[in-house]
Short mmCIF file of C-alpha atoms and ligand atoms in Angstrom, two decimals:
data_model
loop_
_atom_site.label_atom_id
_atom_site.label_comp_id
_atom_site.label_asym_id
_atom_site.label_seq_id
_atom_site.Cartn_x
_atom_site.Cartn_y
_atom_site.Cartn_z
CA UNK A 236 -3.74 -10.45 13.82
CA UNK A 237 -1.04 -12.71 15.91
CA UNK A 238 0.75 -11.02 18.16
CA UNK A 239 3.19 -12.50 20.66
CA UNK A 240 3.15 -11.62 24.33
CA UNK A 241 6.33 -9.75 24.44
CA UNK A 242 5.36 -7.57 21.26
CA UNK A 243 1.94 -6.60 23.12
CA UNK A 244 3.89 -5.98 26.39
CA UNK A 245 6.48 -4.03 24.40
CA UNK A 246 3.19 -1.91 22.82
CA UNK A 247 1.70 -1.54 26.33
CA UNK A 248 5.11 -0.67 27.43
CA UNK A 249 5.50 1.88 24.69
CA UNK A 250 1.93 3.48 25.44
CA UNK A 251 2.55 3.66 28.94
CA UNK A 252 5.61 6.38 28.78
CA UNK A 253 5.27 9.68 28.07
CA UNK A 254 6.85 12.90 28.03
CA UNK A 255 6.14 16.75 28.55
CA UNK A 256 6.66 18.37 25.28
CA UNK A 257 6.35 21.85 23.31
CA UNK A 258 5.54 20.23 20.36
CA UNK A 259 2.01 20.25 19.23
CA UNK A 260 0.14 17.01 20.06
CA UNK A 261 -3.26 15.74 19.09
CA UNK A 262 -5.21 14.18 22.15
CA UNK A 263 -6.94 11.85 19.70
CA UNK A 264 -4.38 10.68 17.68
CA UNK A 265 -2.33 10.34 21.18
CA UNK A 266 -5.11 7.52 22.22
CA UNK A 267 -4.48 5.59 19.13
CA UNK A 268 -0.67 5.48 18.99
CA UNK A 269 1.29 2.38 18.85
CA UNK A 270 -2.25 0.20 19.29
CA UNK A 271 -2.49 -1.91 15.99
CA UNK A 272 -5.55 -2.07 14.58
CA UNK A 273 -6.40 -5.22 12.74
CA UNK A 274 -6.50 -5.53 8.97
CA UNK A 275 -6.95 -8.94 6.97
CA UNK A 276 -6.38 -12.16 8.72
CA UNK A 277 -2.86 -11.47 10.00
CA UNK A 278 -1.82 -7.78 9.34
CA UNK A 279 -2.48 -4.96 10.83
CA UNK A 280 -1.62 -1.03 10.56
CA UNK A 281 -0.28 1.21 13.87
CA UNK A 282 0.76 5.06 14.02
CA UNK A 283 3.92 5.07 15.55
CA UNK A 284 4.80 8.68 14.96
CA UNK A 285 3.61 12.02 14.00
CA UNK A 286 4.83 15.64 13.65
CA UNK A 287 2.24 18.45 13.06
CA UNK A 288 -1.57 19.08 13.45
CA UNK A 289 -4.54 20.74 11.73
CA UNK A 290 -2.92 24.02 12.91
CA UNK A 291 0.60 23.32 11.40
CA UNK A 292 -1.01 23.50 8.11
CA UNK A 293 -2.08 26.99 8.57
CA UNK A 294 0.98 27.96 10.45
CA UNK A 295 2.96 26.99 6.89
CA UNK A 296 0.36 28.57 4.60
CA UNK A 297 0.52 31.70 7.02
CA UNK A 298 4.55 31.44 7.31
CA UNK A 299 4.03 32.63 11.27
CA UNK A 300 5.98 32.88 14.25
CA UNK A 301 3.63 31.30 16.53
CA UNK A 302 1.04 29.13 16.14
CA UNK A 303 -0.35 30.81 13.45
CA UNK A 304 -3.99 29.55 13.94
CA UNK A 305 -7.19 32.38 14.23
CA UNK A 306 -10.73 31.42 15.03
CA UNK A 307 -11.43 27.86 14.07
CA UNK A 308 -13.84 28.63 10.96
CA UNK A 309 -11.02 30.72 9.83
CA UNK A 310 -8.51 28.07 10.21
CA UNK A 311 -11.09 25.59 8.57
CA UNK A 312 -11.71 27.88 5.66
CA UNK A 313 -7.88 28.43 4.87
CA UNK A 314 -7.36 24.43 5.09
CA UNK A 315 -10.39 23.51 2.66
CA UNK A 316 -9.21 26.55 0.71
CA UNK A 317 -5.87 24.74 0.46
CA UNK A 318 -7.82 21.77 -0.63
CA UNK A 319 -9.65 22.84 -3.16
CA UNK A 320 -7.12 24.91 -5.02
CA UNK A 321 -4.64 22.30 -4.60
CA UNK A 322 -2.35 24.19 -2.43
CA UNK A 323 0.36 21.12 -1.51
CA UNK A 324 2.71 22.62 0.54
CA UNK A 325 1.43 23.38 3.58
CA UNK A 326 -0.05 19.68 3.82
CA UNK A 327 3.71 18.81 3.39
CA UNK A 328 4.63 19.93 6.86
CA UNK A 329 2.74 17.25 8.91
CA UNK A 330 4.56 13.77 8.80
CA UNK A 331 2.69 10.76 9.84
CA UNK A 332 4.62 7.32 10.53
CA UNK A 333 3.13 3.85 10.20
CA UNK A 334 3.88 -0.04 11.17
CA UNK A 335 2.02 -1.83 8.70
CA UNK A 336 1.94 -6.00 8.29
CA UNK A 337 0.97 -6.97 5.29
CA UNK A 338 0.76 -9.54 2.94
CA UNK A 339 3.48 -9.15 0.14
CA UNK A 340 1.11 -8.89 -3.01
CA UNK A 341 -0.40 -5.97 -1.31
CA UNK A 342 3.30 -4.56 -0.56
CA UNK A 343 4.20 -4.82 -4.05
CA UNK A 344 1.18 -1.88 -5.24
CA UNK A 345 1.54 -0.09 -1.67
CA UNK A 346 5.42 0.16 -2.92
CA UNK A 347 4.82 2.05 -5.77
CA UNK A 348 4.21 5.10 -3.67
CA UNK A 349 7.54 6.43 -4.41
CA UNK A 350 7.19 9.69 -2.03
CA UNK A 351 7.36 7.55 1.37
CA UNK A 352 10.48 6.50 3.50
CA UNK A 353 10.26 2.76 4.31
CA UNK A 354 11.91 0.56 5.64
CA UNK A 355 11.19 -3.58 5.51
CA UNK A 356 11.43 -6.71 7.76
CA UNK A 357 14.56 -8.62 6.09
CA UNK A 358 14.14 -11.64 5.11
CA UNK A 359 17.60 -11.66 4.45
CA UNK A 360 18.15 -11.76 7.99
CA UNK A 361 15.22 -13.14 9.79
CA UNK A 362 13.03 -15.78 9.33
CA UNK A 363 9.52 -15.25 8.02
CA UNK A 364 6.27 -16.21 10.05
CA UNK A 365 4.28 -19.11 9.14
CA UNK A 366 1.18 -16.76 8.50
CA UNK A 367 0.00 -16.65 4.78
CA UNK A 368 -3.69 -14.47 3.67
CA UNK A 369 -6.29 -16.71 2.72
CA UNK A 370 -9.11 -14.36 1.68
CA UNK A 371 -12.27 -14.75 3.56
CA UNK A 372 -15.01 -16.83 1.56
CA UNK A 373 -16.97 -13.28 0.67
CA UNK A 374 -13.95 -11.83 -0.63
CA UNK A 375 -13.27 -14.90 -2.85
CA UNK A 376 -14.41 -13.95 -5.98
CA UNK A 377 -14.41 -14.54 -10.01
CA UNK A 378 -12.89 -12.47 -12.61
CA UNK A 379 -14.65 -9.33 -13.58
CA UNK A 380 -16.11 -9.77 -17.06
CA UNK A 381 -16.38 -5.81 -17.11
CA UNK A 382 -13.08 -4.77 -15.40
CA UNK A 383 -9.73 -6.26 -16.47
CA UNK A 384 -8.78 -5.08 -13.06
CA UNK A 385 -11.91 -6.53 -11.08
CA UNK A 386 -13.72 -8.85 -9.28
CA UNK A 387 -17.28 -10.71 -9.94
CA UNK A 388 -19.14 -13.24 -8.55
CA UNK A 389 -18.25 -14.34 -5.24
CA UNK A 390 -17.21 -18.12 -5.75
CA UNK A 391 -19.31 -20.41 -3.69
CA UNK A 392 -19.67 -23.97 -3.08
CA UNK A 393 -17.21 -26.45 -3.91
CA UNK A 394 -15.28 -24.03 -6.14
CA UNK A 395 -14.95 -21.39 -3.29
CA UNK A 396 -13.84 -25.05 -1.04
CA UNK A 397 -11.06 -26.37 -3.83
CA UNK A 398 -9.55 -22.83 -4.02
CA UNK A 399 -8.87 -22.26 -0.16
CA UNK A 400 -7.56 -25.70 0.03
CA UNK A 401 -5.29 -25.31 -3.23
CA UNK A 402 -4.19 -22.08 -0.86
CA UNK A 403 -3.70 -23.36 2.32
CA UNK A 404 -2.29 -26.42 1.08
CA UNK A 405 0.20 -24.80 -1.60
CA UNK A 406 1.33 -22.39 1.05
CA UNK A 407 2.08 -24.57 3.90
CA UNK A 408 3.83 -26.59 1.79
CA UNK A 409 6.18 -23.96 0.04
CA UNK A 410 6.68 -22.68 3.82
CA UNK A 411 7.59 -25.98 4.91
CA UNK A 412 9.99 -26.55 2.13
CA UNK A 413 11.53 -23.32 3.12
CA UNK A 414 12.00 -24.31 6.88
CA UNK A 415 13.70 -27.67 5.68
CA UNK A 416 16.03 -25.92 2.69
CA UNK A 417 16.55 -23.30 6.09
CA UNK A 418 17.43 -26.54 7.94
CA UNK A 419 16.36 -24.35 11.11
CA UNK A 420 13.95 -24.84 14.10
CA UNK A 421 11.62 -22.03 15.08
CA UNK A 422 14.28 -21.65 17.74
CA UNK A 423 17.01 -20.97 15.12
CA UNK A 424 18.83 -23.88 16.26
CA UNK A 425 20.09 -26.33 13.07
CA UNK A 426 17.24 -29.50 12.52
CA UNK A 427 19.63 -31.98 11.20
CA UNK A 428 22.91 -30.92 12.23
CA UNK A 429 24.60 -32.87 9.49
CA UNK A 430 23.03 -30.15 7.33
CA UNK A 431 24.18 -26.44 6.05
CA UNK A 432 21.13 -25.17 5.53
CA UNK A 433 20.04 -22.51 3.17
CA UNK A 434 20.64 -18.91 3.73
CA UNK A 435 17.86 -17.13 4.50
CA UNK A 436 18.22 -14.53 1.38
CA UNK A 437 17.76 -18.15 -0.75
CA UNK A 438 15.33 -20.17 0.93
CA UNK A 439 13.11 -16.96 0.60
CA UNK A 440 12.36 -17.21 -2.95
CA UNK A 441 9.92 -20.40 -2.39
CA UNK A 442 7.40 -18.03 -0.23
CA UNK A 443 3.85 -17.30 -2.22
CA UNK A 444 3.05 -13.70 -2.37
CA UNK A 445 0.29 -13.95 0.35
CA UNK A 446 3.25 -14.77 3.25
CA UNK A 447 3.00 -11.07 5.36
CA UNK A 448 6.07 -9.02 5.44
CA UNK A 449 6.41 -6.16 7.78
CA UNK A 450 7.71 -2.32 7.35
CA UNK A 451 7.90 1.17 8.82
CA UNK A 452 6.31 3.53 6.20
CA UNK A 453 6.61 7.40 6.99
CA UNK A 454 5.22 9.86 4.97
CA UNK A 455 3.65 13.91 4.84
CA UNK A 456 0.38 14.76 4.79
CA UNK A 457 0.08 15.42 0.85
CA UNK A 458 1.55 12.00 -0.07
CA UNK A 459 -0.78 10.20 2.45
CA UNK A 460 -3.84 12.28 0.89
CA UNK A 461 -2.76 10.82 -2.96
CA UNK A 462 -1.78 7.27 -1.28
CA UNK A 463 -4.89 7.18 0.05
CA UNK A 464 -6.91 8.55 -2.70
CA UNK A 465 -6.06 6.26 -4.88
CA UNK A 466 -6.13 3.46 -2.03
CA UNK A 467 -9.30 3.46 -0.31
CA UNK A 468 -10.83 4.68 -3.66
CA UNK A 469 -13.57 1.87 -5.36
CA UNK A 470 -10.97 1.10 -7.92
CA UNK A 471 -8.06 0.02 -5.77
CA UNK A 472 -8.55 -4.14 -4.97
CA UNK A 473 -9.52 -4.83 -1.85
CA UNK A 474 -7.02 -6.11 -0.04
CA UNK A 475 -5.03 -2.71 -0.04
CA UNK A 476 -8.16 -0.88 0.30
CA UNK A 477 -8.76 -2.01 3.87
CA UNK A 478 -5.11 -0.98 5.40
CA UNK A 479 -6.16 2.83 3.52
CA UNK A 480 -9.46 2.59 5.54
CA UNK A 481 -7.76 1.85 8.39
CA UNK A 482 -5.51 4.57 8.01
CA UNK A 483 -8.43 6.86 6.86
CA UNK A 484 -9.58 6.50 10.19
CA UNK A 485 -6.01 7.68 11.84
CA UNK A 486 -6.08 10.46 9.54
CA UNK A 487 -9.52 11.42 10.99
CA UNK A 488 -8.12 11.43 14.58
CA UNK A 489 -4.85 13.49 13.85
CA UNK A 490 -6.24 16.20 11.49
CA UNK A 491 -10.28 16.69 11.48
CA UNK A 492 -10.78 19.22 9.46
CA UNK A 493 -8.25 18.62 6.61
CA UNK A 494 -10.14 14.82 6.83
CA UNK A 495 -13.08 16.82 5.98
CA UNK A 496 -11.69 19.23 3.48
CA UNK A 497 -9.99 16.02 2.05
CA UNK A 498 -13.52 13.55 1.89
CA UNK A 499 -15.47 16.56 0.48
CA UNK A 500 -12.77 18.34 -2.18
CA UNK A 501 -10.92 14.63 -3.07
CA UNK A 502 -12.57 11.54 -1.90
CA UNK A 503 -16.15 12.68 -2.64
CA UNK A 504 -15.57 14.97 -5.39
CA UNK A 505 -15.60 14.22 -9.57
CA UNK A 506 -13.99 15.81 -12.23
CA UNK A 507 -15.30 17.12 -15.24
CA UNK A 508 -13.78 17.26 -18.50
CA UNK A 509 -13.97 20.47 -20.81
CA UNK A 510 -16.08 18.14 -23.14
CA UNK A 511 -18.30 16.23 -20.00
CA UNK A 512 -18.93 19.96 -18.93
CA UNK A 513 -19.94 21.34 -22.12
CA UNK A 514 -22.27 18.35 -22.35
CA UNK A 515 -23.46 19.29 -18.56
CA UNK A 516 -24.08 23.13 -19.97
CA UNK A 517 -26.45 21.68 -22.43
CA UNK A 518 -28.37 19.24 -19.90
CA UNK A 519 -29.37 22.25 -17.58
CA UNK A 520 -30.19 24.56 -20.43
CA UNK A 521 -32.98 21.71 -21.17
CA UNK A 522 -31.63 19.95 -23.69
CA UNK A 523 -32.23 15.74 -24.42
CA UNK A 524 -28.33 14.82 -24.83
CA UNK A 525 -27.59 11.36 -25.35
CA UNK A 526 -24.42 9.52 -26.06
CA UNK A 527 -23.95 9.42 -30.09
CA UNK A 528 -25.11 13.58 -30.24
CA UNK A 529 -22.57 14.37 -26.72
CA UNK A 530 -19.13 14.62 -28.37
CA UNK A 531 -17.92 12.07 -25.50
CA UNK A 532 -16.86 8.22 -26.19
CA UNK A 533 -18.98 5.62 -24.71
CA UNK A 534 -17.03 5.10 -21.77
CA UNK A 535 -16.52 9.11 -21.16
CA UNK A 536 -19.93 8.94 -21.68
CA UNK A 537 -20.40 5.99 -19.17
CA UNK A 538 -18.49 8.21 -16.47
CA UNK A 539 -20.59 10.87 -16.61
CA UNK A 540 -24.00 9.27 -16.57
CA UNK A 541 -22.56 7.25 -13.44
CA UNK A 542 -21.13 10.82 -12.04
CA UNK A 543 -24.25 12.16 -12.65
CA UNK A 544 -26.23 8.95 -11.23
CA UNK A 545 -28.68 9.08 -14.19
CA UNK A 546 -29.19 5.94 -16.78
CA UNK A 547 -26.50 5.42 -19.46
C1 FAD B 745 -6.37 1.24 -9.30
C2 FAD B 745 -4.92 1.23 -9.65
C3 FAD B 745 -4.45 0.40 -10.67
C4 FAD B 745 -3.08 0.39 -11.00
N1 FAD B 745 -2.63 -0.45 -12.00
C5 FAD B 745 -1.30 -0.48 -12.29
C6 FAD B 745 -0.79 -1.37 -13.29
O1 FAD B 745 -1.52 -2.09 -13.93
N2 FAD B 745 0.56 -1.39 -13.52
C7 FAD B 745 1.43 -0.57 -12.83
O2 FAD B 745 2.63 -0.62 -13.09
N3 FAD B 745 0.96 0.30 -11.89
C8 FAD B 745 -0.35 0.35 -11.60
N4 FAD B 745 -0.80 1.20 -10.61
C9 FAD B 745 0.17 2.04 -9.90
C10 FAD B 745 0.09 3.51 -10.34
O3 FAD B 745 0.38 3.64 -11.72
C11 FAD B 745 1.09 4.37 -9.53
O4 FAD B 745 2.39 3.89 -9.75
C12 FAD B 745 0.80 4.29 -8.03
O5 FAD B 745 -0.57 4.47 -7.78
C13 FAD B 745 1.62 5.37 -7.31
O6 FAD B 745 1.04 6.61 -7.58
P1 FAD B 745 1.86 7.95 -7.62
O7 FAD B 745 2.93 7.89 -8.66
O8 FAD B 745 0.86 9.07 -7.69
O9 FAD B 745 2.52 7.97 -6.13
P2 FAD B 745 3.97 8.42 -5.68
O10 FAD B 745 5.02 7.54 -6.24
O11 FAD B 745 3.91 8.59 -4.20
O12 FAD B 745 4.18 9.82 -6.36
C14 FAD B 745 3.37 10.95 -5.99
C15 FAD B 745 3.58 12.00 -7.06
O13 FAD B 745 4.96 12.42 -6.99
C16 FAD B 745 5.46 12.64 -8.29
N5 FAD B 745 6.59 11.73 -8.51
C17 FAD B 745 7.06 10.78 -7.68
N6 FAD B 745 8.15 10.19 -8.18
C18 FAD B 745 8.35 10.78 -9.39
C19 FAD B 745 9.30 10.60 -10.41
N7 FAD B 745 10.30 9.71 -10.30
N8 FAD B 745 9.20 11.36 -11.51
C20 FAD B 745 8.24 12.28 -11.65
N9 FAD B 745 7.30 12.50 -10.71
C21 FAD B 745 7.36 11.76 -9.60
C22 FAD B 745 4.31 12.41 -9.26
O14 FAD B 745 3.64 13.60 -9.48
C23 FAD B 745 3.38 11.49 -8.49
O15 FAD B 745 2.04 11.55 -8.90
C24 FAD B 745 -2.16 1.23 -10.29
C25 FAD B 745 -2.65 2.07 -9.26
C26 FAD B 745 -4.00 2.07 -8.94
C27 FAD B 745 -4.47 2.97 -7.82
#
């Protein structure tokens, strides 16, 4: 994560004022706000914003005047009840605000979140940083044989070398082509002043999808839950995983127990299918079920046994 000394001073500046407020506040998400916290080799993810705690939940799901909260196991039992039953709404009321710097592979499957306001860096308008992802050498792996969507073997020797030059190489030069069809310094003044230049909205299109782009995402609380179920889940790759981890964390800070409610009744939890359950019903009555005899295809099949951490 590169950050310049005016953007740090303008974050230190940021975190230094503060304000007396009615609003609820969260003393732990308050000590994380605006601080970026490093993801990947450049980005990063910061709160900037929030509206609502734990207790706004139940204050929606209660419809009260005040504050709406009673004693804290009570509060915690409406909130996992929530969970569990898939009550939505009253998640809805807390909104949660993000700067997130990214590269723009990842951007393209964060994007398809539809149920987020966002706004991006313009590359239109600006210029891009010279700052590209090249993937650590652990993350640098083969194509799944098992998963069309996967990973395998971590490359290594002079494979795992030829790629990461092939990266670095073929993305400093498309970013140097782009400064010269820009025909601008890093100062914005003209290189060769004989020259035009590019616009910016052009010269663009030469970038490789690991250059980092930049955006304000907000959200509510149910949207983040399903972003971030499906994002820090096994499945997702990993390079979108970490920003949900990060943001995992945040969540932790600003509402504890629906974090809870939310690792134990989402993140942690499997579900069943009528068949996968009637096969379940006949495994605790005693009985030897096995694949062909189960009603289940093999990969339903392969789900459950997984689920269910027994052999296949
Ligand atoms: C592991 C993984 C692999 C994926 N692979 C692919 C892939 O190969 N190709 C691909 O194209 N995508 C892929 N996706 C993206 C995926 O299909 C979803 O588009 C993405 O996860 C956003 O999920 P969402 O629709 O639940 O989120 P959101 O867009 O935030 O929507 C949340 C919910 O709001 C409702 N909603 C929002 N907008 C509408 C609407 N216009 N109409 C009706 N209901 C709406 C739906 O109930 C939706 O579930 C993948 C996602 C994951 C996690």
């Amino acid at each position: 994560m590169s950050l310049t000394d005016a953007q740090l001073a303008e974050i230190d500046a940021a975190r230094a004022a503060t304000a007396p407020t009615r609003r609820a506040t969260v003393p732990a998400l308050e000590a994380l706000l605006f601080q970026p916290v490093p993801v990947l080799d450049h980005g990063f993810v910061r709160v900037i914003d929030y509206m609502g705690d734990d207790a706004a939940i139940v204050q929606a799901a209660r419809v009260s005047y005040g504050r709406g909260t009673r004693r804290v196991s009570e509060d915690a039992g409406l909130i996992r009840y929530l969970m569990r039953h898939r009550h939505s709404t009253p998640f809805e009321m807390c909104e949660i605000k993000y700067h997130v710097k990214l590269p723009i592979f990842v951007a393209r499957q964060w994007i398809r979140h539809r149920t987020a306001n966002v706004n991006e860096y313009s590359a239109r308008y600006s210029v891009l940083d010279r700052e590209f992802y090249i993937p650590a050498p652990e993350h640098l792996a083969a194509q799944s044989t098992a998963n069309r969507q996967g990973r395998g073997a971590v490359l290594e020797g002079a494979e795992a070398e030829r790629v990461l030059d092939l990266l670095r190489d073929d993305a400093a030069r498309c970013h140097d082509h782009y400064a010269e069809m820009l025909n601008e310094t890093a100062e914005g003044a003209p290189r060769d002043p004989a020259r035009h230049g590019l616009a910016r909205e052009l010269a663009r299109m030469n970038l490789p999808l690991n250059t980092y782009t930049q955006w304000y995402w907000k959200t509510d609380l149910h949207n983040l839950l399903n972003f971030l179920s499906l994002r820090a889940d096994a499945h997702a790759q990993h390079e979108i995983r970490v920003y949900a981890e990060a943001m995992l964390a945040s969540l932790a800070a600003w509402v504890p127990i629906a974090h809870q409610a939310f690792l134990d009744y989402r993140m942690g939890a499997v579900s069943f299918s009528a068949p996968m359950l009637a096969v379940l019903r006949r495994m605790l009555a005693g009985e030897a079920v096995g694949q062909p005899d189960s009603g289940l295809s093999k990969r339903e099949w392969a789900e459950l046994t997984q689920a269910l951490d027994r052999p296949g």
